[in-house]
PDB file of C-alpha atoms in Angstrom:
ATOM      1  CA  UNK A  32     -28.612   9.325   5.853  1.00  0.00           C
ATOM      2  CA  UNK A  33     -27.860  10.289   2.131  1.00  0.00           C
ATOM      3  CA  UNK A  34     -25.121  13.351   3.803  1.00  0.00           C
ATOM      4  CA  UNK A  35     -21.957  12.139   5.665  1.00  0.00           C
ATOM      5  CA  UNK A  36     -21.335  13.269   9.310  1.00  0.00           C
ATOM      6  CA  UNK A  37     -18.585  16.519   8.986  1.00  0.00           C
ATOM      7  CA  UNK A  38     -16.092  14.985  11.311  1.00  0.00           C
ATOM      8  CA  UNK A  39     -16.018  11.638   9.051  1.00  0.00           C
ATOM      9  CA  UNK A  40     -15.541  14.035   6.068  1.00  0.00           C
ATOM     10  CA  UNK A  41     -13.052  15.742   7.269  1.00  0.00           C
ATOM     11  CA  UNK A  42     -11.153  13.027   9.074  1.00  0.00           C
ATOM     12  CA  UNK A  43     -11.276  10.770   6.154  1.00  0.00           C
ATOM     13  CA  UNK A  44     -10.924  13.034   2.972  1.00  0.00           C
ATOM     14  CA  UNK A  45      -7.783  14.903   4.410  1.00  0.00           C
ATOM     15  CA  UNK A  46      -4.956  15.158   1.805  1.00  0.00           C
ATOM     16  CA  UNK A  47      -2.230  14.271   3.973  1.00  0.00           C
ATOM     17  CA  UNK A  48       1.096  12.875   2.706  1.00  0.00           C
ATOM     18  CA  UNK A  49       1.117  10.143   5.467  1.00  0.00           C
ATOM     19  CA  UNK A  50      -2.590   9.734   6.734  1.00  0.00           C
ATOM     20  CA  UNK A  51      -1.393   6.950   9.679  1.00  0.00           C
ATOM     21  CA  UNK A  52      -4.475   4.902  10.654  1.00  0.00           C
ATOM     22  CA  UNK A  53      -6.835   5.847   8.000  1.00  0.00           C
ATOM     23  CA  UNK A  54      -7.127   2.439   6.490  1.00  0.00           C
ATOM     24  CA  UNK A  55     -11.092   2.919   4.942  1.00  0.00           C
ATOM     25  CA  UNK A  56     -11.822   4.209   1.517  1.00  0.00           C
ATOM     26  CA  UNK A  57     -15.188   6.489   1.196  1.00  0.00           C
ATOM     27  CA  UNK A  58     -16.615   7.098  -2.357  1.00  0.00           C
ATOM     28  CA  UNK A  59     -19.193  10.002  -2.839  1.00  0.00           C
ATOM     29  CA  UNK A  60     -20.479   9.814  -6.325  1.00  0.00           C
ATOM     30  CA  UNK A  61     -22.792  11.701  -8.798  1.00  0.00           C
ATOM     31  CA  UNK A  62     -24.801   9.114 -11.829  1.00  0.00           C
ATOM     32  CA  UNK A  63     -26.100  11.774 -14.665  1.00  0.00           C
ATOM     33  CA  UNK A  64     -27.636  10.948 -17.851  1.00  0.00           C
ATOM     34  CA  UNK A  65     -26.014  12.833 -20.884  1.00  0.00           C
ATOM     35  CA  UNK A  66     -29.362  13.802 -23.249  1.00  0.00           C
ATOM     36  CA  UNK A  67     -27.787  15.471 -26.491  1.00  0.00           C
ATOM     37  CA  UNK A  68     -26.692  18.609 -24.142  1.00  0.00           C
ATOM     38  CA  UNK A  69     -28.452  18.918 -21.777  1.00  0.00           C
ATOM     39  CA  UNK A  70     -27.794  16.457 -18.762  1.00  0.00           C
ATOM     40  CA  UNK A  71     -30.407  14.626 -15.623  1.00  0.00           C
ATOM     41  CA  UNK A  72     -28.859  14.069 -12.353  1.00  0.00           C
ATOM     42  CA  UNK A  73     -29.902  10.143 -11.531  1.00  0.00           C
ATOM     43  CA  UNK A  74     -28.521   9.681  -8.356  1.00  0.00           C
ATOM     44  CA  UNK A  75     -25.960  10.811  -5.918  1.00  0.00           C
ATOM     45  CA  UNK A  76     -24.467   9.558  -2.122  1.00  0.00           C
ATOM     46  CA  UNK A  77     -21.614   7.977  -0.376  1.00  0.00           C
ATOM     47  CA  UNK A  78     -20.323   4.630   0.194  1.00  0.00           C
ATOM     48  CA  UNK A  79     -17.067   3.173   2.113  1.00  0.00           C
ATOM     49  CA  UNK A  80     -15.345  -0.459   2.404  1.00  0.00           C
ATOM     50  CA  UNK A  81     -17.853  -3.289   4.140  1.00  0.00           C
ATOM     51  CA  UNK A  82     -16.217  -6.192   5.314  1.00  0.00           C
ATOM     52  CA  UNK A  83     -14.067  -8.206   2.767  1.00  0.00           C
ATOM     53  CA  UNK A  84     -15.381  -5.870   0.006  1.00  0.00           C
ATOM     54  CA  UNK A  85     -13.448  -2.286  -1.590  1.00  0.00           C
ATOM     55  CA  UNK A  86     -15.885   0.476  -2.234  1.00  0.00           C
ATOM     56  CA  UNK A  87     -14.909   0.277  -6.241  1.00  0.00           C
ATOM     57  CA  UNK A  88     -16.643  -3.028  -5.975  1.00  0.00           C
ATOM     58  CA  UNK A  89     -19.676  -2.228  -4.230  1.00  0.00           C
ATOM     59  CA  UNK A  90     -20.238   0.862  -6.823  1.00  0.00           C
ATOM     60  CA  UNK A  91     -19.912  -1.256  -9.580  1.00  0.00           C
ATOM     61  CA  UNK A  92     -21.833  -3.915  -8.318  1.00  0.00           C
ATOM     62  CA  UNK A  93     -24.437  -1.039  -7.296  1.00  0.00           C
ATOM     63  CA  UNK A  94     -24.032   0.312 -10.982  1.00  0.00           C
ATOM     64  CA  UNK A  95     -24.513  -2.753 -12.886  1.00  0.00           C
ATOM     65  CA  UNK A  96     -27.877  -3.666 -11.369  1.00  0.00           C
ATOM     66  CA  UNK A  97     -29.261  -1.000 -12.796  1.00  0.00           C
ATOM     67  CA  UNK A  98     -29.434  -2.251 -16.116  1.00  0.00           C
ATOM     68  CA  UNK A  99     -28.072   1.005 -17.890  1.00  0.00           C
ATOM     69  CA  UNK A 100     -29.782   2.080 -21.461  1.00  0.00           C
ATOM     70  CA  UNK A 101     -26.976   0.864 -23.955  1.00  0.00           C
ATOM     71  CA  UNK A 102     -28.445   3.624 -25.979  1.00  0.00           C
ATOM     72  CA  UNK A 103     -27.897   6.884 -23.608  1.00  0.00           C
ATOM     73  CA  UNK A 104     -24.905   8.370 -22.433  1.00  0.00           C
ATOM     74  CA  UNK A 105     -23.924   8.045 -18.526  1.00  0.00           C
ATOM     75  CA  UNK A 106     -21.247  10.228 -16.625  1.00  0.00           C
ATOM     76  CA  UNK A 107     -20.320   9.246 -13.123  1.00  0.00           C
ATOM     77  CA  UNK A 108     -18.044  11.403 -10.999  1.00  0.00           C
ATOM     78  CA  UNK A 109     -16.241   9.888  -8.179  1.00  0.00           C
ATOM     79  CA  UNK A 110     -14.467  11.447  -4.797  1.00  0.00           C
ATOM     80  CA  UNK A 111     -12.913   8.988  -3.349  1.00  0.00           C
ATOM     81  CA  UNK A 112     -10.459   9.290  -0.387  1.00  0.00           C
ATOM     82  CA  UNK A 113      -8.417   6.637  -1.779  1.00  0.00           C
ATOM     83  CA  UNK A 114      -7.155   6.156  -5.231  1.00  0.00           C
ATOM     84  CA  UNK A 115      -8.134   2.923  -6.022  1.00  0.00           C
ATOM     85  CA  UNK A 116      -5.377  -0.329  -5.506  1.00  0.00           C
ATOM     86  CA  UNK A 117      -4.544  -2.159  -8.136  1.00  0.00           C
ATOM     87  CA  UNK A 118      -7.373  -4.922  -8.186  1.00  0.00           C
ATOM     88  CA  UNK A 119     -10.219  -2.136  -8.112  1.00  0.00           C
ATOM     89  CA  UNK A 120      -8.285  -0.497 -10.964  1.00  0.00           C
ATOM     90  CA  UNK A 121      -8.201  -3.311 -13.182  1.00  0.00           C
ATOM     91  CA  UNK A 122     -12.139  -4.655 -11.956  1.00  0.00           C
ATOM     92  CA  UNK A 123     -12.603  -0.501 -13.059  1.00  0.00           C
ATOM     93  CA  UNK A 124     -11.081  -0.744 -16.299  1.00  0.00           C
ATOM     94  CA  UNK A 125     -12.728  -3.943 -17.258  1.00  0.00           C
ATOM     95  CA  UNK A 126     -16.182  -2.258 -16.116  1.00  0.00           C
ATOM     96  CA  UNK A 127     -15.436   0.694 -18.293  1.00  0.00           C
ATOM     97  CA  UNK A 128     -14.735  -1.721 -21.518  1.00  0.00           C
ATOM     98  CA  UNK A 129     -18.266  -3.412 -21.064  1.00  0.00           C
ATOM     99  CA  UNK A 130     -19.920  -0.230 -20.804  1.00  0.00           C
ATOM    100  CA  UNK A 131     -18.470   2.127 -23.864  1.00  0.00           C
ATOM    101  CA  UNK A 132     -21.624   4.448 -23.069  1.00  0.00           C
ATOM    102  CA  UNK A 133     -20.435   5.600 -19.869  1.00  0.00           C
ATOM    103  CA  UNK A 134     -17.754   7.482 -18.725  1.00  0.00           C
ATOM    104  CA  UNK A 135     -16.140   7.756 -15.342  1.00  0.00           C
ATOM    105  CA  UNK A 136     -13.888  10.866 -13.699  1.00  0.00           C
ATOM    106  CA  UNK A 137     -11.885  10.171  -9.789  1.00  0.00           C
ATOM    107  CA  UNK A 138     -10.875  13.296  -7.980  1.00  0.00           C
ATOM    108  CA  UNK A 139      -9.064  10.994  -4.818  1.00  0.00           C
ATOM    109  CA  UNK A 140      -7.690  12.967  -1.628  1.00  0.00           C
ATOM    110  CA  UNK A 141      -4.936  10.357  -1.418  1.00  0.00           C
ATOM    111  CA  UNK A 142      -2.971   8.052  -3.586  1.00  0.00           C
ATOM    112  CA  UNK A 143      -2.883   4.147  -2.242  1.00  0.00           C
ATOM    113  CA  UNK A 144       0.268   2.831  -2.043  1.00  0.00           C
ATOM    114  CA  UNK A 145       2.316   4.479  -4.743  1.00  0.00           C
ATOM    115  CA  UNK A 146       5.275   4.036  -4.163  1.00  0.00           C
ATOM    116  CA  UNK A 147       8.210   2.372  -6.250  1.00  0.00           C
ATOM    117  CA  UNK A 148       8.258  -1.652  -6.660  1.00  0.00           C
ATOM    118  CA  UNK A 149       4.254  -1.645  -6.189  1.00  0.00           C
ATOM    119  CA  UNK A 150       1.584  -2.537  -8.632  1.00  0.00           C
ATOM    120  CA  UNK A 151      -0.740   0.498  -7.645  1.00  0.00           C
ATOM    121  CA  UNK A 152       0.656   2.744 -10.117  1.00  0.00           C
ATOM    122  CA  UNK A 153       0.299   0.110 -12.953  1.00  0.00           C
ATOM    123  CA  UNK A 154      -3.238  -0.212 -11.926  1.00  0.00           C
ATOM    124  CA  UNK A 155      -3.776   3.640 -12.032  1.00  0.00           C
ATOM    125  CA  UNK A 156      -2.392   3.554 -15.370  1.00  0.00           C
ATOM    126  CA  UNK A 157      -4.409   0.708 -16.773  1.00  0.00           C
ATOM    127  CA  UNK A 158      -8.118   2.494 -15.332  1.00  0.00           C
ATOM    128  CA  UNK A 159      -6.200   5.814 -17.402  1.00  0.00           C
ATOM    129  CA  UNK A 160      -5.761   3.913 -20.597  1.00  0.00           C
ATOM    130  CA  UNK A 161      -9.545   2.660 -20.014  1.00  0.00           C
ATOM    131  CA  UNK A 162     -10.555   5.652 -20.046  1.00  0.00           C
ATOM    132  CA  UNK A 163     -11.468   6.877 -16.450  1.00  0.00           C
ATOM    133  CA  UNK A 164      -9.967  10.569 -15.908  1.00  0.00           C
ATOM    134  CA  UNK A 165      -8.692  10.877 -12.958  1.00  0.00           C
ATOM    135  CA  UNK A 166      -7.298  13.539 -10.816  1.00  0.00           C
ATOM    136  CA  UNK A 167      -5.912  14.546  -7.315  1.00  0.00           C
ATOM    137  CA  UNK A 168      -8.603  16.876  -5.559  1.00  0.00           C
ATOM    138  CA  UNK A 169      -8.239  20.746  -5.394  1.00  0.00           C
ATOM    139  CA  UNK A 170     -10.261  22.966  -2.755  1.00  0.00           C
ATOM    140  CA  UNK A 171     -12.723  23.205  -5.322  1.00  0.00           C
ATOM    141  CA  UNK A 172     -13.398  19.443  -5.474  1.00  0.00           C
ATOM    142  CA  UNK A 173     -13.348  19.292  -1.231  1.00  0.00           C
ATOM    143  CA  UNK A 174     -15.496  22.497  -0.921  1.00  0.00           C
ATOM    144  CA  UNK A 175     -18.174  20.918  -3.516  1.00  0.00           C
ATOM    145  CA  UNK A 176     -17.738  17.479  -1.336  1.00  0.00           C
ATOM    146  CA  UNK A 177     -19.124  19.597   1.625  1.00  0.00           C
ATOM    147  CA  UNK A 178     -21.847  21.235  -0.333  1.00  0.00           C
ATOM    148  CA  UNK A 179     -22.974  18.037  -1.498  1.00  0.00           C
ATOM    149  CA  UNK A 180     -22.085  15.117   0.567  1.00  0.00           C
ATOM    150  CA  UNK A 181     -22.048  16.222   3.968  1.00  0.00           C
ATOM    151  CA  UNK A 182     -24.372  17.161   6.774  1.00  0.00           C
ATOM    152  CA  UNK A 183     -22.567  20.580   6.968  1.00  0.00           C
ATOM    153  CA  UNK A 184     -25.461  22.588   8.781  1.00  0.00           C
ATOM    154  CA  UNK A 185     -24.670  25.629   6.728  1.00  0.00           C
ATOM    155  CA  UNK A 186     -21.402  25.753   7.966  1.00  0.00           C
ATOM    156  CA  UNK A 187     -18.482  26.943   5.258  1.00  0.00           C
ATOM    157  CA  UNK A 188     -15.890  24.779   4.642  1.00  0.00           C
ATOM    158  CA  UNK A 189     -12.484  25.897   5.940  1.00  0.00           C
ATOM    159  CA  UNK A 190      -9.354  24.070   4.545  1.00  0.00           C
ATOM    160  CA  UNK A 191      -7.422  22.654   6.355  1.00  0.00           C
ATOM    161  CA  UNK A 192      -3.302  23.858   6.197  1.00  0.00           C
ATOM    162  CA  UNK A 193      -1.111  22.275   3.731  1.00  0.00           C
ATOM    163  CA  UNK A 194      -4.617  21.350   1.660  1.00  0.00           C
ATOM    164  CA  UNK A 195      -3.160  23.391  -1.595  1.00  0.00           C
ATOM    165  CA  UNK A 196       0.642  22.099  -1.204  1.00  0.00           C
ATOM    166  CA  UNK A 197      -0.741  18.444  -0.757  1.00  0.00           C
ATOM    167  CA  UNK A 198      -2.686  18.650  -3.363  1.00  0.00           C
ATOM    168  CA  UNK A 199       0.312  20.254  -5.319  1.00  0.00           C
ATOM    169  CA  UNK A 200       2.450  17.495  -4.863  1.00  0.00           C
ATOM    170  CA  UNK A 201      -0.150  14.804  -5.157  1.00  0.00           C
ATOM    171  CA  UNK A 202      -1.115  15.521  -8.446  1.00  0.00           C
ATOM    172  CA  UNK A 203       2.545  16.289  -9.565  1.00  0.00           C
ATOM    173  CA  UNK A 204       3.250  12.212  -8.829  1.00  0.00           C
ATOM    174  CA  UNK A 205      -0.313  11.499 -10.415  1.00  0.00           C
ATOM    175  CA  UNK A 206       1.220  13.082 -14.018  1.00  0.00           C
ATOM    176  CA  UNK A 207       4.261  11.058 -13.060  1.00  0.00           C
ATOM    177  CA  UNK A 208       2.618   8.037 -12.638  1.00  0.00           C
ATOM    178  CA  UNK A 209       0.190   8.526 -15.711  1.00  0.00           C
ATOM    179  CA  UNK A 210       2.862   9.281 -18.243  1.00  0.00           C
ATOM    180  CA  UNK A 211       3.813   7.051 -20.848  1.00  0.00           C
ATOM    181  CA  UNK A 212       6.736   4.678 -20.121  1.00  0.00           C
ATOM    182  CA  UNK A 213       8.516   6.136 -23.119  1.00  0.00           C
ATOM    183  CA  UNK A 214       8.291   9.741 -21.914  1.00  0.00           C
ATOM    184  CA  UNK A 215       9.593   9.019 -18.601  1.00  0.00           C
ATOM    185  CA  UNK A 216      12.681   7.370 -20.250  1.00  0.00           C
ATOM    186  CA  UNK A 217      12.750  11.027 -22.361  1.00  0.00           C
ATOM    187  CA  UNK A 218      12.800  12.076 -18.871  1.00  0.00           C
ATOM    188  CA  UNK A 219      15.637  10.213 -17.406  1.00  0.00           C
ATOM    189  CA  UNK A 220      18.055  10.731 -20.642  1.00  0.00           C
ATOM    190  CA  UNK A 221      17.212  14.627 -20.740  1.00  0.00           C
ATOM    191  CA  UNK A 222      17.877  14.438 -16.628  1.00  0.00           C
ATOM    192  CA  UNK A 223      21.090  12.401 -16.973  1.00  0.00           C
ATOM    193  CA  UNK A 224      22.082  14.470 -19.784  1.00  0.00           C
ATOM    194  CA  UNK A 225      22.103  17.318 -17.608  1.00  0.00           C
ATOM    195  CA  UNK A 226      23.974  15.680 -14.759  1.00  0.00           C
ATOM    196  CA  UNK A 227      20.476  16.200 -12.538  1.00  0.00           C
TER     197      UNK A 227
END
């Protein structure tokens, strides 16, 4: 099936701080072909981890085999209910420099592992300065998710609680993470300056 079951939606894509046991990543994506204004939805679905391979890798691998137009304009839009780690970040980034004609936006659920004295943020950063815009998921993102990914039989989607404060705080250590080095050094002089 194209549409993900509701219950694997909503069990994986949940934007909890500490999501305990939830150790697969799913990707739902959206190709489209930029023409002048105007744009063509190619393709759209859902993929998650297989054995011994991350779901970045299978999409690019799925990507590359179809032998894009150098000429045209591509867009791809990922939700993924990871972030990516740092290997899939940098295999992303190097994707992104052999194909200048396409650009790439991540609205993630959940950041991977970033926490201090790890090399996910790095990653993050590197897949930012390669372009890729990415972003921590808003209602908006998981109510279009439903519409479009999921087997929802009609049914609404209902947040869950804490969706908007999660995704408050998520994307508050996102900008953290994706600032310049030098502006987070602005940071800690203008904090230590003011005894904080």
């Amino acid at each position: 099936s194209l549409l993900m079951k509701r219950k694997l939606f909503l069990y994986n894509f949940k934007n909890l701080r500490w999501a305990k046991g939830r150790r697969e990543t799913y990707l739902c994506y959206v190709v489209k072909r930029r023409d002048s204004a105007t744009s063509c939805s190619l393709d759209f679905g859902f993929l998650r981890n297989q054995m011994g391979c991350h779901v970045e890798v299978l999409f690019l691998r799925y990507i590359a085999a179809w032998d894009l137009d150098p000429s045209r304009c591509y867009r791809i839009t990922w939700f993924t209910s990871w972030s990516p780690c740092y290997d899939c970040a940098q295999h992303v980034a190097n994707f992104l420099r052999s194909y200048p004609n396409l650009t790439l936006r991540i609205f993630t659920a959940r950041l991977y592992f970033c926490e201090d004295r790890k090399a996910e943020p790095e990653g993050l950063r590197r897949l930012h300065k390669a372009g890729a815009q990415i972003a921590i998921m808003t209602f908006k993102d998981f109510f279009y998710c439903w519409n479009t990914f999921v087997e929802n039989r009609e049914q609404t989607f209902k947040g869950w609680e804490g969706l908007h404060e999660n995704s408050v705080h998520l994307s508050r250590k996102l900008r953290r993470i994706l600032l310049p080095l030098y502006e987070v050094d602005d940071l800690r002089d203008a904090f230590k300056t003011l005894g904080l």
